[in-house]
PDB file of C-alpha atoms in Angstrom:
ATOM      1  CA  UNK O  52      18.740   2.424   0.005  1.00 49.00           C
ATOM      2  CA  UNK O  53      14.907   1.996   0.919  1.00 73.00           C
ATOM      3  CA  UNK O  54      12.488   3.582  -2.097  1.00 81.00           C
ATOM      4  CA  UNK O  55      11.123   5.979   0.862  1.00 79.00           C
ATOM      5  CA  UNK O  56      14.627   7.517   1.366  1.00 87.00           C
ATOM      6  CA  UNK O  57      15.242   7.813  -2.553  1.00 86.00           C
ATOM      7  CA  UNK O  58      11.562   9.568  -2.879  1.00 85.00           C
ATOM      8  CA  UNK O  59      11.787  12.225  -0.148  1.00 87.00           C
ATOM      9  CA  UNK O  60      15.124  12.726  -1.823  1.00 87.00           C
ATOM     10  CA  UNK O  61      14.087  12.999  -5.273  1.00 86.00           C
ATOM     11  CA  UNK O  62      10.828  15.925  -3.586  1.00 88.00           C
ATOM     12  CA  UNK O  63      13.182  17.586  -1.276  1.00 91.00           C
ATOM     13  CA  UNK O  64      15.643  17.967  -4.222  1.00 90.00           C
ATOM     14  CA  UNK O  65      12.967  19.148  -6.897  1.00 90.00           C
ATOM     15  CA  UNK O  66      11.182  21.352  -4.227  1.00 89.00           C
ATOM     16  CA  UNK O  67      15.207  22.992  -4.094  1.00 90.00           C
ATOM     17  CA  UNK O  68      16.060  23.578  -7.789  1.00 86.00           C
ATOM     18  CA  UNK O  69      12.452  24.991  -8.027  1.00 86.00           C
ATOM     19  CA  UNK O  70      12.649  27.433  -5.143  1.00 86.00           C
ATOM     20  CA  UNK O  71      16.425  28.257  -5.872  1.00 82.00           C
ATOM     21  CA  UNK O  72      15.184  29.086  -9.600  1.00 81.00           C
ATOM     22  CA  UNK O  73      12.351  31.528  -8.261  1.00 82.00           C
ATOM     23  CA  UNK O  74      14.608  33.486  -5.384  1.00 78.00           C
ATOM     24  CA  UNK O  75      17.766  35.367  -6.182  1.00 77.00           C
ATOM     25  CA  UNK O  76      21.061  33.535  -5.746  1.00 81.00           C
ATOM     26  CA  UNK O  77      22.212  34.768  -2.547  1.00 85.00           C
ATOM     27  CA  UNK O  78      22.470  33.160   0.649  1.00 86.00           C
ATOM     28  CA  UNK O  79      19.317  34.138   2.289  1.00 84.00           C
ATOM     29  CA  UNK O  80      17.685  32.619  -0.682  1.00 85.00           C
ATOM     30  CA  UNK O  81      19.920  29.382  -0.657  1.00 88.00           C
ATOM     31  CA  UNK O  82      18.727  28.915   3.250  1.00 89.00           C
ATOM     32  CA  UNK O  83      15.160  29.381   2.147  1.00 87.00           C
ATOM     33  CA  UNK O  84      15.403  27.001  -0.314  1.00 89.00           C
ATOM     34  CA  UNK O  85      17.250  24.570   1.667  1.00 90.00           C
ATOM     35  CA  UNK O  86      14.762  24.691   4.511  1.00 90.00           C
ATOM     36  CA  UNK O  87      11.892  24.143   1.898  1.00 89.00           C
ATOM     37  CA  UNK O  88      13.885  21.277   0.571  1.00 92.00           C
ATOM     38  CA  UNK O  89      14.116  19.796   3.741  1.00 92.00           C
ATOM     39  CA  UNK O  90      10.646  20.229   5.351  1.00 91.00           C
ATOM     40  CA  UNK O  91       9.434  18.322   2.049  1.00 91.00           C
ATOM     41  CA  UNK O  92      11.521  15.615   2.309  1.00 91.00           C
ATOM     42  CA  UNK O  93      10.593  15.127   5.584  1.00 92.00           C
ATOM     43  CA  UNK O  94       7.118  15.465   5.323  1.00 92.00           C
ATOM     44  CA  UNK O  95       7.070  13.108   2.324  1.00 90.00           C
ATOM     45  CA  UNK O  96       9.236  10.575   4.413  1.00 89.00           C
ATOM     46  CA  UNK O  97       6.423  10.791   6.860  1.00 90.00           C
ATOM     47  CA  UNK O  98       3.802   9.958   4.510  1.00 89.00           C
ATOM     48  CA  UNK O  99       5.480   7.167   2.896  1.00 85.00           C
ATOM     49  CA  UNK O 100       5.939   5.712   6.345  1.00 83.00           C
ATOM     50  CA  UNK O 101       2.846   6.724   7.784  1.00 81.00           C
ATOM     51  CA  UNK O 102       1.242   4.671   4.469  1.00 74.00           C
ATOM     52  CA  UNK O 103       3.553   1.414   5.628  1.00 72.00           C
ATOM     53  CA  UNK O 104       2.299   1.757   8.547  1.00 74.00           C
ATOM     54  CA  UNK O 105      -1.310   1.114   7.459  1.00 68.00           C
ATOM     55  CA  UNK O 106      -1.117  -1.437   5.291  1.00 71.00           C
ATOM     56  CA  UNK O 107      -3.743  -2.690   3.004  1.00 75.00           C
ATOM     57  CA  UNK O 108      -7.253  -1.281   3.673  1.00 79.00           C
ATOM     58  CA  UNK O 109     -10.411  -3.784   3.658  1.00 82.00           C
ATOM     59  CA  UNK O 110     -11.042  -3.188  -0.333  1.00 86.00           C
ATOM     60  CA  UNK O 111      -7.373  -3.967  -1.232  1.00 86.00           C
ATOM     61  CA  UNK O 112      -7.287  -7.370   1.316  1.00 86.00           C
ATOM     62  CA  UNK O 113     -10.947  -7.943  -0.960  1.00 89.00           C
ATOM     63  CA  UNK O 114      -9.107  -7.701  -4.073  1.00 90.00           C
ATOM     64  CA  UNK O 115      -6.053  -9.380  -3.265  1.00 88.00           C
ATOM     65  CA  UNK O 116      -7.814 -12.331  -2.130  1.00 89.00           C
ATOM     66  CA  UNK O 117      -9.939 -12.384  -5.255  1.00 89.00           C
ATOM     67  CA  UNK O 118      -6.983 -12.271  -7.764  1.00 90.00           C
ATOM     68  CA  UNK O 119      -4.969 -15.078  -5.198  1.00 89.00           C
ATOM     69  CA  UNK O 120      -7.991 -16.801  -6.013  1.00 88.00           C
ATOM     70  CA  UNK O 121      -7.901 -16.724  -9.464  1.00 89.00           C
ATOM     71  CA  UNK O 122      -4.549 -17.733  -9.799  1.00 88.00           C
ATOM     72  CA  UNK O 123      -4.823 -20.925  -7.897  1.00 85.00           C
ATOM     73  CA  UNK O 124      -7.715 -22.099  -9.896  1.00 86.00           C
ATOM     74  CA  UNK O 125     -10.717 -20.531  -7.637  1.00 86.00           C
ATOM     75  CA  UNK O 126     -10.175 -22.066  -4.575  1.00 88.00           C
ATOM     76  CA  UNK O 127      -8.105 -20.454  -1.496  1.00 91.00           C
ATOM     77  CA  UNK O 128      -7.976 -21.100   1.947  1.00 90.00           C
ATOM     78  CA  UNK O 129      -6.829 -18.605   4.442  1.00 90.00           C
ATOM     79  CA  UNK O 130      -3.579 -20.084   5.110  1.00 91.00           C
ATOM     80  CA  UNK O 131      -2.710 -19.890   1.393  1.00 89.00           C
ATOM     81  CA  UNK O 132      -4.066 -16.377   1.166  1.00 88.00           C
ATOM     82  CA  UNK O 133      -1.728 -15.384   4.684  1.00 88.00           C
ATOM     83  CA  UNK O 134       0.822 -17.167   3.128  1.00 88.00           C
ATOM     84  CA  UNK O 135       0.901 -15.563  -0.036  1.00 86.00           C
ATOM     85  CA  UNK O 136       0.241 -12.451   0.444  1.00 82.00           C
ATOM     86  CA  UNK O 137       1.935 -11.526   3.904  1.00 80.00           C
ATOM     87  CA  UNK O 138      -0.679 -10.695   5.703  1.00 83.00           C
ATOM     88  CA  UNK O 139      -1.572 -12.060   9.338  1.00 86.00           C
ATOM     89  CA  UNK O 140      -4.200 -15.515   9.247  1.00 88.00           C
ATOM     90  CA  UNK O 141      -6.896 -13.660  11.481  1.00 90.00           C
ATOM     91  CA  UNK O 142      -7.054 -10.625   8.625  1.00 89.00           C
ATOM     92  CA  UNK O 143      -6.929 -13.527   6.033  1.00 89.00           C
ATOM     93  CA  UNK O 144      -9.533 -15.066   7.129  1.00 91.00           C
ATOM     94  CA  UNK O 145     -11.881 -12.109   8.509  1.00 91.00           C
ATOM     95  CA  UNK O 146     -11.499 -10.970   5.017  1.00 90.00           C
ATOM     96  CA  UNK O 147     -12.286 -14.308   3.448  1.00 91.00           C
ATOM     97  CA  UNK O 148     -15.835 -14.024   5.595  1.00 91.00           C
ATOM     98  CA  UNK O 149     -16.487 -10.991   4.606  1.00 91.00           C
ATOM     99  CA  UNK O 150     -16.666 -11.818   0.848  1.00 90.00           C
ATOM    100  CA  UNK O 151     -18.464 -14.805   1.947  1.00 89.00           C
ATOM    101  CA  UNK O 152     -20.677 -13.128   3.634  1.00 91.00           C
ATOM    102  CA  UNK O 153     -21.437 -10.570   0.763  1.00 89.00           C
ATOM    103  CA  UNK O 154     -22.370 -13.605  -1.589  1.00 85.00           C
ATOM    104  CA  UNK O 155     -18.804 -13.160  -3.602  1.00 87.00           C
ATOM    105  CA  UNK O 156     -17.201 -16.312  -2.859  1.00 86.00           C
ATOM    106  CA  UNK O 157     -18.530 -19.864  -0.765  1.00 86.00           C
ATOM    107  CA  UNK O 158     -17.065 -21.479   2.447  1.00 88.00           C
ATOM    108  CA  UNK O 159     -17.027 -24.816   1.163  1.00 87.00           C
ATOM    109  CA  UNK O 160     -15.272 -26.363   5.047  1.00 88.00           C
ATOM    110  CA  UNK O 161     -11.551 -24.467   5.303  1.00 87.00           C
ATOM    111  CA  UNK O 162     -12.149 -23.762   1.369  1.00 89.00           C
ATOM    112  CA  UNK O 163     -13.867 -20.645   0.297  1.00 90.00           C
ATOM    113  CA  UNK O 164     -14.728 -20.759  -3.697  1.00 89.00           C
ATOM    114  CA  UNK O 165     -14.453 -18.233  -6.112  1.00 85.00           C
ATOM    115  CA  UNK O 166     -15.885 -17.945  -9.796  1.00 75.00           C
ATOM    116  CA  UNK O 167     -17.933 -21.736  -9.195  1.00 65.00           C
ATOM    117  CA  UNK O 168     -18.690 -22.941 -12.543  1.00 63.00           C
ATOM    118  CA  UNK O 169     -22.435 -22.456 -13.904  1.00 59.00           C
ATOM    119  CA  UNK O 170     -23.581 -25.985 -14.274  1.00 52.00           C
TER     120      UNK O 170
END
């Protein structure tokens, strides 16, 4: 079972004990609080795959490649960074620019370095 499913279960099923708690128990009140449980769920399962949907925004790519970086010793390309991380080469590497470009890392050829040593 995907994490999504289990988490728009775990909301619709809260957002049912809670509303069945506050109403009477009758059945109007049990197909009120069924239809409450079910319109969270299912907006909560389209959030969580609205989210997927999105992935990573520029600051999270930034960071990512940062701590990829530090874990291989400074130095990344952006076919390690793709690689690693999942992401596609062209968004590896636009991001890679970018922190170049801001003075955070240096293109050193297909290398960009991170955290150079003072000298």
């Amino acid at each position: 079972m995907q994490p999504r499913f289990l988490i728009a279960g775990l909301v619709g099923a809260a957002i049912f004990a809670m509303s069945l708690a506050t109403f009477r128990w009758n059945l109007p009140s049990f197909t009120v609080s069924s239809l409450l449980a079910l319109l969270a769920g299912w907006l909560t399962l389209r959030w969580n795959f609205r989210l997927d949907l999105g992935g990573m925004g520029p600051a999270a790519r930034e960071r990512v490649a940062m701590q990829v970086a530090w874990r291989k010793g400074g130095k990344i390309t952006a076919e390690q960074l793709a690689q690693t991380v999942g992401m596609p080469l062209e968004q590896a590497r636009q991001t890679l620019e970018l922190l170049a470009s801001r003075d955070l890392c240096r293109k050193e050829d297909a290398v960009y370095v991170f955290y150079p040593k003072q000298a």
